[in-house]
């Protein structure tokens, strides 16, 4: 095998190059995967815009984290996989020993190991991720579909945290790929879905995925009253914020019913603050949740939804581009907030 490969290296703010780098060396327990597809993700776009992510990636570094591919080499001691296996590897693995891991909060692990480098011909999957968060892809499942497991796992966990029930009404604010995943999952769970978004194309996609009601914020800039109206004045059982702005965090709190649950899923810019109406939270018994990341159990649950055909990449990926075009793709996604995912083919 060649000792060099093409890979995207992130150098800083809006600065990345696709260039030859050394194929990663394997340590005991690692595997080397030939990347068949890497999906762009809002987090990657955010990292590209800012130039770093305190927890996930410190440049200069290889970049990208949603991938599926073929095992091409295995380090000493690997028994779970062998060359030729089709696999999807999550972008992190918890330690399973710390305070948080022992409480089933592996997403908050004190020693969460992150892995990047999906926008490349090959990626090294470190031993801990091989052991606890890498999975074989059944032959009838495409690489693109399998690569959805990571973002989908965050969404499945986020929805499960809100105690969803069939017949309940859920409002999803923000219809980027994550918001749309909430729409299709809520529909699958038998919920009535109110989808709130700006772009017409996003609203159309939400309708295709089974949203029962659509609210365009172009037509209704302040949708809270509208949502209350649709729910006999009561408000929705569950409100999901998938935008990441203080203003829409407020909307979510204001449109949920008494005893309902809000999930602040969208991360706001650093140092953002929101002010909360304490009487509303107290006397209306509103539960506020915020979800971050995923756990191995949810990666498995998400992959199973994909394997069973409930979620396919087709609904969230609207372009395919070669790795050499990554810089343009990132620039494009940056100027089109809430854009669909692009499949990068190395
Ligand atoms: Zn992602
Ligand atoms: Zn841990």
PDB file of N, CA, C and O in Angstrom, residues 211-268:
ATOM      1  N   UNK A 211     -44.206  15.677   8.298  1.00  0.00           N
ATOM      2  CA  UNK A 211     -44.664  16.715   9.231  1.00  0.00           C
ATOM      3  C   UNK A 211     -46.130  17.001   8.950  1.00  0.00           C
ATOM      4  O   UNK A 211     -46.543  17.082   7.791  1.00  0.00           O
ATOM      5  N   UNK A 212     -46.936  17.135  10.007  1.00  0.00           N
ATOM      6  CA  UNK A 212     -48.378  17.333   9.825  1.00  0.00           C
ATOM      7  C   UNK A 212     -48.712  18.789   9.560  1.00  0.00           C
ATOM      8  O   UNK A 212     -49.630  19.107   8.825  1.00  0.00           O
ATOM      9  N   UNK A 213     -47.969  19.696  10.214  1.00  0.00           N
ATOM     10  CA  UNK A 213     -48.200  21.123   9.994  1.00  0.00           C
ATOM     11  C   UNK A 213     -46.867  21.827   9.781  1.00  0.00           C
ATOM     12  O   UNK A 213     -45.860  21.443  10.379  1.00  0.00           O
ATOM     13  N   UNK A 214     -46.897  22.841   8.937  1.00  0.00           N
ATOM     14  CA  UNK A 214     -45.679  23.585   8.638  1.00  0.00           C
ATOM     15  C   UNK A 214     -45.896  25.039   9.001  1.00  0.00           C
ATOM     16  O   UNK A 214     -46.973  25.588   8.760  1.00  0.00           O
ATOM     17  N   UNK A 215     -44.867  25.653   9.572  1.00  0.00           N
ATOM     18  CA  UNK A 215     -44.925  27.102   9.788  1.00  0.00           C
ATOM     19  C   UNK A 215     -43.677  27.703   9.164  1.00  0.00           C
ATOM     20  O   UNK A 215     -42.548  27.325   9.511  1.00  0.00           O
ATOM     21  N   UNK A 216     -43.888  28.620   8.233  1.00  0.00           N
ATOM     22  CA  UNK A 216     -42.770  29.313   7.618  1.00  0.00           C
ATOM     23  C   UNK A 216     -42.512  30.601   8.398  1.00  0.00           C
ATOM     24  O   UNK A 216     -43.410  31.423   8.559  1.00  0.00           O
ATOM     25  N   UNK A 217     -41.293  30.765   8.871  1.00  0.00           N
ATOM     26  CA  UNK A 217     -40.993  31.974   9.644  1.00  0.00           C
ATOM     27  C   UNK A 217     -40.835  33.196   8.726  1.00  0.00           C
ATOM     28  O   UNK A 217     -40.707  34.314   9.206  1.00  0.00           O
ATOM     29  N   UNK A 218     -40.841  32.965   7.410  1.00  0.00           N
ATOM     30  CA  UNK A 218     -40.918  34.102   6.477  1.00  0.00           C
ATOM     31  C   UNK A 218     -42.300  34.739   6.609  1.00  0.00           C
ATOM     32  O   UNK A 218     -42.426  35.954   6.642  1.00  0.00           O
ATOM     33  N   UNK A 219     -43.325  33.870   6.682  1.00  0.00           N
ATOM     34  CA  UNK A 219     -44.707  34.356   6.776  1.00  0.00           C
ATOM     35  C   UNK A 219     -45.085  34.689   8.214  1.00  0.00           C
ATOM     36  O   UNK A 219     -45.865  35.595   8.468  1.00  0.00           O
ATOM     37  N   UNK A 220     -44.572  33.902   9.154  1.00  0.00           N
ATOM     38  CA  UNK A 220     -44.930  34.071  10.569  1.00  0.00           C
ATOM     39  C   UNK A 220     -43.631  34.252  11.358  1.00  0.00           C
ATOM     40  O   UNK A 220     -43.076  33.297  11.874  1.00  0.00           O
ATOM     41  N   UNK A 221     -43.137  35.479  11.449  1.00  0.00           N
ATOM     42  CA  UNK A 221     -41.826  35.686  12.096  1.00  0.00           C
ATOM     43  C   UNK A 221     -41.812  35.337  13.582  1.00  0.00           C
ATOM     44  O   UNK A 221     -40.760  35.024  14.123  1.00  0.00           O
ATOM     45  N   UNK A 222     -42.985  35.422  14.245  1.00  0.00           N
ATOM     46  CA  UNK A 222     -43.065  35.078  15.667  1.00  0.00           C
ATOM     47  C   UNK A 222     -44.064  33.924  15.829  1.00  0.00           C
ATOM     48  O   UNK A 222     -45.251  34.169  16.084  1.00  0.00           O
ATOM     49  N   UNK A 223     -43.630  32.681  15.697  1.00  0.00           N
ATOM     50  CA  UNK A 223     -44.579  31.573  15.559  1.00  0.00           C
ATOM     51  C   UNK A 223     -45.202  31.046  16.853  1.00  0.00           C
ATOM     52  O   UNK A 223     -46.048  30.151  16.789  1.00  0.00           O
ATOM     53  N   UNK A 224     -44.850  31.600  18.023  1.00  0.00           N
ATOM     54  CA  UNK A 224     -45.331  31.017  19.275  1.00  0.00           C
ATOM     55  C   UNK A 224     -46.864  30.997  19.356  1.00  0.00           C
ATOM     56  O   UNK A 224     -47.470  29.961  19.634  1.00  0.00           O
ATOM     57  N   UNK A 225     -47.495  32.147  19.062  1.00  0.00           N
ATOM     58  CA  UNK A 225     -48.959  32.217  19.133  1.00  0.00           C
ATOM     59  C   UNK A 225     -49.609  31.257  18.152  1.00  0.00           C
ATOM     60  O   UNK A 225     -50.623  30.617  18.439  1.00  0.00           O
ATOM     61  N   UNK A 226     -48.980  31.149  17.008  1.00  0.00           N
ATOM     62  CA  UNK A 226     -49.459  30.262  15.960  1.00  0.00           C
ATOM     63  C   UNK A 226     -49.490  28.812  16.465  1.00  0.00           C
ATOM     64  O   UNK A 226     -50.461  28.092  16.267  1.00  0.00           O
ATOM     65  N   UNK A 227     -48.416  28.424  17.128  1.00  0.00           N
ATOM     66  CA  UNK A 227     -48.324  27.054  17.657  1.00  0.00           C
ATOM     67  C   UNK A 227     -49.372  26.852  18.749  1.00  0.00           C
ATOM     68  O   UNK A 227     -50.036  25.812  18.804  1.00  0.00           O
ATOM     69  N   UNK A 228     -49.557  27.843  19.591  1.00  0.00           N
ATOM     70  CA  UNK A 228     -50.570  27.733  20.659  1.00  0.00           C
ATOM     71  C   UNK A 228     -51.958  27.565  20.039  1.00  0.00           C
ATOM     72  O   UNK A 228     -52.766  26.765  20.499  1.00  0.00           O
ATOM     73  N   UNK A 229     -52.195  28.334  18.987  1.00  0.00           N
ATOM     74  CA  UNK A 229     -53.465  28.274  18.288  1.00  0.00           C
ATOM     75  C   UNK A 229     -53.730  26.857  17.747  1.00  0.00           C
ATOM     76  O   UNK A 229     -54.840  26.341  17.811  1.00  0.00           O
ATOM     77  N   UNK A 230     -52.666  26.235  17.249  1.00  0.00           N
ATOM     78  CA  UNK A 230     -52.801  24.884  16.672  1.00  0.00           C
ATOM     79  C   UNK A 230     -53.020  23.821  17.740  1.00  0.00           C
ATOM     80  O   UNK A 230     -53.301  22.665  17.422  1.00  0.00           O
ATOM     81  N   UNK A 231     -52.821  24.191  18.999  1.00  0.00           N
ATOM     82  CA  UNK A 231     -52.925  23.200  20.085  1.00  0.00           C
ATOM     83  C   UNK A 231     -53.963  23.659  21.119  1.00  0.00           C
ATOM     84  O   UNK A 231     -53.765  23.472  22.317  1.00  0.00           O
ATOM     85  N   UNK A 232     -55.058  24.239  20.656  1.00  0.00           N
ATOM     86  CA  UNK A 232     -56.152  24.690  21.518  1.00  0.00           C
ATOM     87  C   UNK A 232     -55.667  25.608  22.634  1.00  0.00           C
ATOM     88  O   UNK A 232     -56.162  25.541  23.764  1.00  0.00           O
ATOM     89  N   UNK A 233     -54.637  26.381  22.346  1.00  0.00           N
ATOM     90  CA  UNK A 233     -54.100  27.304  23.329  1.00  0.00           C
ATOM     91  C   UNK A 233     -53.174  26.657  24.349  1.00  0.00           C
ATOM     92  O   UNK A 233     -52.525  27.350  25.131  1.00  0.00           O
ATOM     93  N   UNK A 234     -53.120  25.336  24.310  1.00  0.00           N
ATOM     94  CA  UNK A 234     -52.405  24.608  25.363  1.00  0.00           C
ATOM     95  C   UNK A 234     -50.895  24.643  25.190  1.00  0.00           C
ATOM     96  O   UNK A 234     -50.137  24.697  26.145  1.00  0.00           O
ATOM     97  N   UNK A 235     -50.431  24.564  23.950  1.00  0.00           N
ATOM     98  CA  UNK A 235     -49.001  24.437  23.694  1.00  0.00           C
ATOM     99  C   UNK A 235     -48.664  22.988  23.377  1.00  0.00           C
ATOM    100  O   UNK A 235     -49.465  22.079  23.623  1.00  0.00           O
ATOM    101  N   UNK A 236     -47.472  22.767  22.836  1.00  0.00           N
ATOM    102  CA  UNK A 236     -47.070  21.419  22.424  1.00  0.00           C
ATOM    103  C   UNK A 236     -46.556  20.603  23.613  1.00  0.00           C
ATOM    104  O   UNK A 236     -46.118  21.162  24.619  1.00  0.00           O
ATOM    105  N   UNK A 237     -46.615  19.286  23.477  1.00  0.00           N
ATOM    106  CA  UNK A 237     -46.110  18.417  24.544  1.00  0.00           C
ATOM    107  C   UNK A 237     -44.587  18.485  24.621  1.00  0.00           C
ATOM    108  O   UNK A 237     -44.007  18.429  25.694  1.00  0.00           O
ATOM    109  N   UNK A 238     -43.983  18.573  23.437  1.00  0.00           N
ATOM    110  CA  UNK A 238     -42.518  18.609  23.354  1.00  0.00           C
ATOM    111  C   UNK A 238     -42.108  19.694  22.365  1.00  0.00           C
ATOM    112  O   UNK A 238     -42.708  19.811  21.299  1.00  0.00           O
ATOM    113  N   UNK A 239     -41.115  20.494  22.727  1.00  0.00           N
ATOM    114  CA  UNK A 239     -40.559  21.483  21.788  1.00  0.00           C
ATOM    115  C   UNK A 239     -39.064  21.225  21.640  1.00  0.00           C
ATOM    116  O   UNK A 239     -38.343  21.121  22.632  1.00  0.00           O
ATOM    117  N   UNK A 240     -38.629  21.092  20.382  1.00  0.00           N
ATOM    118  CA  UNK A 240     -37.210  20.857  20.095  1.00  0.00           C
ATOM    119  C   UNK A 240     -36.631  22.118  19.467  1.00  0.00           C
ATOM    120  O   UNK A 240     -37.150  22.597  18.451  1.00  0.00           O
ATOM    121  N   UNK A 241     -35.576  22.648  20.031  1.00  0.00           N
ATOM    122  CA  UNK A 241     -34.882  23.784  19.431  1.00  0.00           C
ATOM    123  C   UNK A 241     -33.678  23.231  18.674  1.00  0.00           C
ATOM    124  O   UNK A 241     -32.771  22.667  19.280  1.00  0.00           O
ATOM    125  N   UNK A 242     -33.687  23.357  17.352  1.00  0.00           N
ATOM    126  CA  UNK A 242     -32.571  22.826  16.550  1.00  0.00           C
ATOM    127  C   UNK A 242     -31.993  23.919  15.659  1.00  0.00           C
ATOM    128  O   UNK A 242     -31.669  23.691  14.496  1.00  0.00           O
ATOM    129  N   UNK A 243     -31.888  25.106  16.222  1.00  0.00           N
ATOM    130  CA  UNK A 243     -31.313  26.230  15.490  1.00  0.00           C
ATOM    131  C   UNK A 243     -30.003  26.663  16.148  1.00  0.00           C
ATOM    132  O   UNK A 243     -28.964  26.788  15.500  1.00  0.00           O
ATOM    133  N   UNK A 244     -30.070  26.859  17.491  1.00  0.00           N
ATOM    134  CA  UNK A 244     -28.874  27.308  18.199  1.00  0.00           C
ATOM    135  C   UNK A 244     -28.805  28.814  18.309  1.00  0.00           C
ATOM    136  O   UNK A 244     -27.738  29.411  18.101  1.00  0.00           O
ATOM    137  N   UNK A 245     -29.963  29.450  18.611  1.00  0.00           N
ATOM    138  CA  UNK A 245     -29.983  30.902  18.835  1.00  0.00           C
ATOM    139  C   UNK A 245     -30.793  31.180  20.096  1.00  0.00           C
ATOM    140  O   UNK A 245     -31.846  30.568  20.298  1.00  0.00           O
ATOM    141  N   UNK A 246     -30.356  32.128  20.923  1.00  0.00           N
ATOM    142  CA  UNK A 246     -31.118  32.448  22.134  1.00  0.00           C
ATOM    143  C   UNK A 246     -32.586  32.751  21.837  1.00  0.00           C
ATOM    144  O   UNK A 246     -33.471  32.339  22.579  1.00  0.00           O
ATOM    145  N   UNK A 247     -32.866  33.441  20.733  1.00  0.00           N
ATOM    146  CA  UNK A 247     -34.254  33.793  20.409  1.00  0.00           C
ATOM    147  C   UNK A 247     -35.123  32.540  20.244  1.00  0.00           C
ATOM    148  O   UNK A 247     -36.246  32.459  20.752  1.00  0.00           O
ATOM    149  N   UNK A 248     -34.594  31.546  19.547  1.00  0.00           N
ATOM    150  CA  UNK A 248     -35.388  30.336  19.323  1.00  0.00           C
ATOM    151  C   UNK A 248     -35.421  29.452  20.576  1.00  0.00           C
ATOM    152  O   UNK A 248     -36.368  28.692  20.765  1.00  0.00           O
ATOM    153  N   UNK A 249     -34.430  29.574  21.448  1.00  0.00           N
ATOM    154  CA  UNK A 249     -34.522  28.893  22.757  1.00  0.00           C
ATOM    155  C   UNK A 249     -35.751  29.430  23.494  1.00  0.00           C
ATOM    156  O   UNK A 249     -36.508  28.681  24.093  1.00  0.00           O
ATOM    157  N   UNK A 250     -35.958  30.750  23.439  1.00  0.00           N
ATOM    158  CA  UNK A 250     -37.130  31.346  24.085  1.00  0.00           C
ATOM    159  C   UNK A 250     -38.428  30.837  23.461  1.00  0.00           C
ATOM    160  O   UNK A 250     -39.377  30.521  24.163  1.00  0.00           O
ATOM    161  N   UNK A 251     -38.459  30.792  22.160  1.00  0.00           N
ATOM    162  CA  UNK A 251     -39.663  30.290  21.486  1.00  0.00           C
ATOM    163  C   UNK A 251     -40.033  28.919  22.044  1.00  0.00           C
ATOM    164  O   UNK A 251     -41.192  28.643  22.318  1.00  0.00           O
ATOM    165  N   UNK A 252     -39.024  28.041  22.149  1.00  0.00           N
ATOM    166  CA  UNK A 252     -39.278  26.665  22.585  1.00  0.00           C
ATOM    167  C   UNK A 252     -39.952  26.655  23.951  1.00  0.00           C
ATOM    168  O   UNK A 252     -40.935  25.949  24.171  1.00  0.00           O
ATOM    169  N   UNK A 253     -39.439  27.475  24.881  1.00  0.00           N
ATOM    170  CA  UNK A 253     -40.027  27.526  26.225  1.00  0.00           C
ATOM    171  C   UNK A 253     -41.451  28.076  26.150  1.00  0.00           C
ATOM    172  O   UNK A 253     -42.355  27.598  26.843  1.00  0.00           O
ATOM    173  N   UNK A 254     -41.660  29.064  25.301  1.00  0.00           N
ATOM    174  CA  UNK A 254     -42.965  29.727  25.242  1.00  0.00           C
ATOM    175  C   UNK A 254     -44.039  28.909  24.524  1.00  0.00           C
ATOM    176  O   UNK A 254     -45.218  29.211  24.640  1.00  0.00           O
ATOM    177  N   UNK A 255     -43.639  27.896  23.746  1.00  0.00           N
ATOM    178  CA  UNK A 255     -44.665  27.149  22.999  1.00  0.00           C
ATOM    179  C   UNK A 255     -44.963  25.774  23.585  1.00  0.00           C
ATOM    180  O   UNK A 255     -45.792  25.047  23.062  1.00  0.00           O
ATOM    181  N   UNK A 256     -44.312  25.442  24.705  1.00  0.00           N
ATOM    182  CA  UNK A 256     -44.559  24.120  25.292  1.00  0.00           C
ATOM    183  C   UNK A 256     -45.714  24.215  26.290  1.00  0.00           C
ATOM    184  O   UNK A 256     -45.965  25.269  26.877  1.00  0.00           O
ATOM    185  N   UNK A 257     -46.457  23.123  26.456  1.00  0.00           N
ATOM    186  CA  UNK A 257     -47.612  23.134  27.364  1.00  0.00           C
ATOM    187  C   UNK A 257     -47.147  23.020  28.821  1.00  0.00           C
ATOM    188  O   UNK A 257     -45.985  22.722  29.085  1.00  0.00           O
ATOM    189  N   UNK A 258     -48.103  23.186  29.739  1.00  0.00           N
ATOM    190  CA  UNK A 258     -47.810  22.949  31.152  1.00  0.00           C
ATOM    191  C   UNK A 258     -47.356  21.499  31.309  1.00  0.00           C
ATOM    192  O   UNK A 258     -47.967  20.591  30.738  1.00  0.00           O
ATOM    193  N   UNK A 259     -46.298  21.280  32.034  1.00  0.00           N
ATOM    194  CA  UNK A 259     -45.787  19.915  32.225  1.00  0.00           C
ATOM    195  C   UNK A 259     -45.047  19.354  31.023  1.00  0.00           C
ATOM    196  O   UNK A 259     -44.642  18.195  31.028  1.00  0.00           O
ATOM    197  N   UNK A 260     -44.864  20.174  29.998  1.00  0.00           N
ATOM    198  CA  UNK A 260     -44.191  19.692  28.785  1.00  0.00           C
ATOM    199  C   UNK A 260     -42.675  19.741  28.899  1.00  0.00           C
ATOM    200  O   UNK A 260     -42.116  20.192  29.915  1.00  0.00           O
ATOM    201  N   UNK A 261     -42.018  19.277  27.853  1.00  0.00           N
ATOM    202  CA  UNK A 261     -40.557  19.194  27.870  1.00  0.00           C
ATOM    203  C   UNK A 261     -39.960  19.936  26.680  1.00  0.00           C
ATOM    204  O   UNK A 261     -40.428  19.803  25.552  1.00  0.00           O
ATOM    205  N   UNK A 262     -38.914  20.700  26.978  1.00  0.00           N
ATOM    206  CA  UNK A 262     -38.171  21.421  25.945  1.00  0.00           C
ATOM    207  C   UNK A 262     -36.809  20.761  25.825  1.00  0.00           C
ATOM    208  O   UNK A 262     -36.197  20.408  26.838  1.00  0.00           O
ATOM    209  N   UNK A 263     -36.341  20.565  24.606  1.00  0.00           N
ATOM    210  CA  UNK A 263     -34.945  20.169  24.443  1.00  0.00           C
ATOM    211  C   UNK A 263     -34.208  21.243  23.653  1.00  0.00           C
ATOM    212  O   UNK A 263     -34.495  21.476  22.486  1.00  0.00           O
ATOM    213  N   UNK A 264     -33.275  21.903  24.349  1.00  0.00           N
ATOM    214  CA  UNK A 264     -32.414  22.899  23.699  1.00  0.00           C
ATOM    215  C   UNK A 264     -31.310  22.119  22.989  1.00  0.00           C
ATOM    216  O   UNK A 264     -30.235  21.903  23.556  1.00  0.00           O
ATOM    217  N   UNK A 265     -31.597  21.665  21.788  1.00  0.00           N
ATOM    218  CA  UNK A 265     -30.646  20.786  21.111  1.00  0.00           C
ATOM    219  C   UNK A 265     -29.561  21.578  20.386  1.00  0.00           C
ATOM    220  O   UNK A 265     -28.435  21.142  20.248  1.00  0.00           O
ATOM    221  N   UNK A 266     -29.938  22.754  19.887  1.00  0.00           N
ATOM    222  CA  UNK A 266     -28.981  23.560  19.126  1.00  0.00           C
ATOM    223  C   UNK A 266     -28.057  24.335  20.057  1.00  0.00           C
ATOM    224  O   UNK A 266     -28.516  25.065  20.926  1.00  0.00           O
ATOM    225  N   UNK A 267     -26.773  24.160  19.886  1.00  0.00           N
ATOM    226  CA  UNK A 267     -25.797  24.888  20.710  1.00  0.00           C
ATOM    227  C   UNK A 267     -25.685  26.319  20.204  1.00  0.00           C
ATOM    228  O   UNK A 267     -25.503  26.553  19.017  1.00  0.00           O
ATOM    229  N   UNK A 268     -25.806  27.285  21.112  1.00  0.00           N
ATOM    230  CA  UNK A 268     -25.688  28.705  20.744  1.00  0.00           C
ATOM    231  C   UNK A 268     -24.214  29.107  20.698  1.00  0.00           C
ATOM    232  O   UNK A 268     -23.365  28.419  21.254  1.00  0.00           O
TER     233      UNK A 268
END
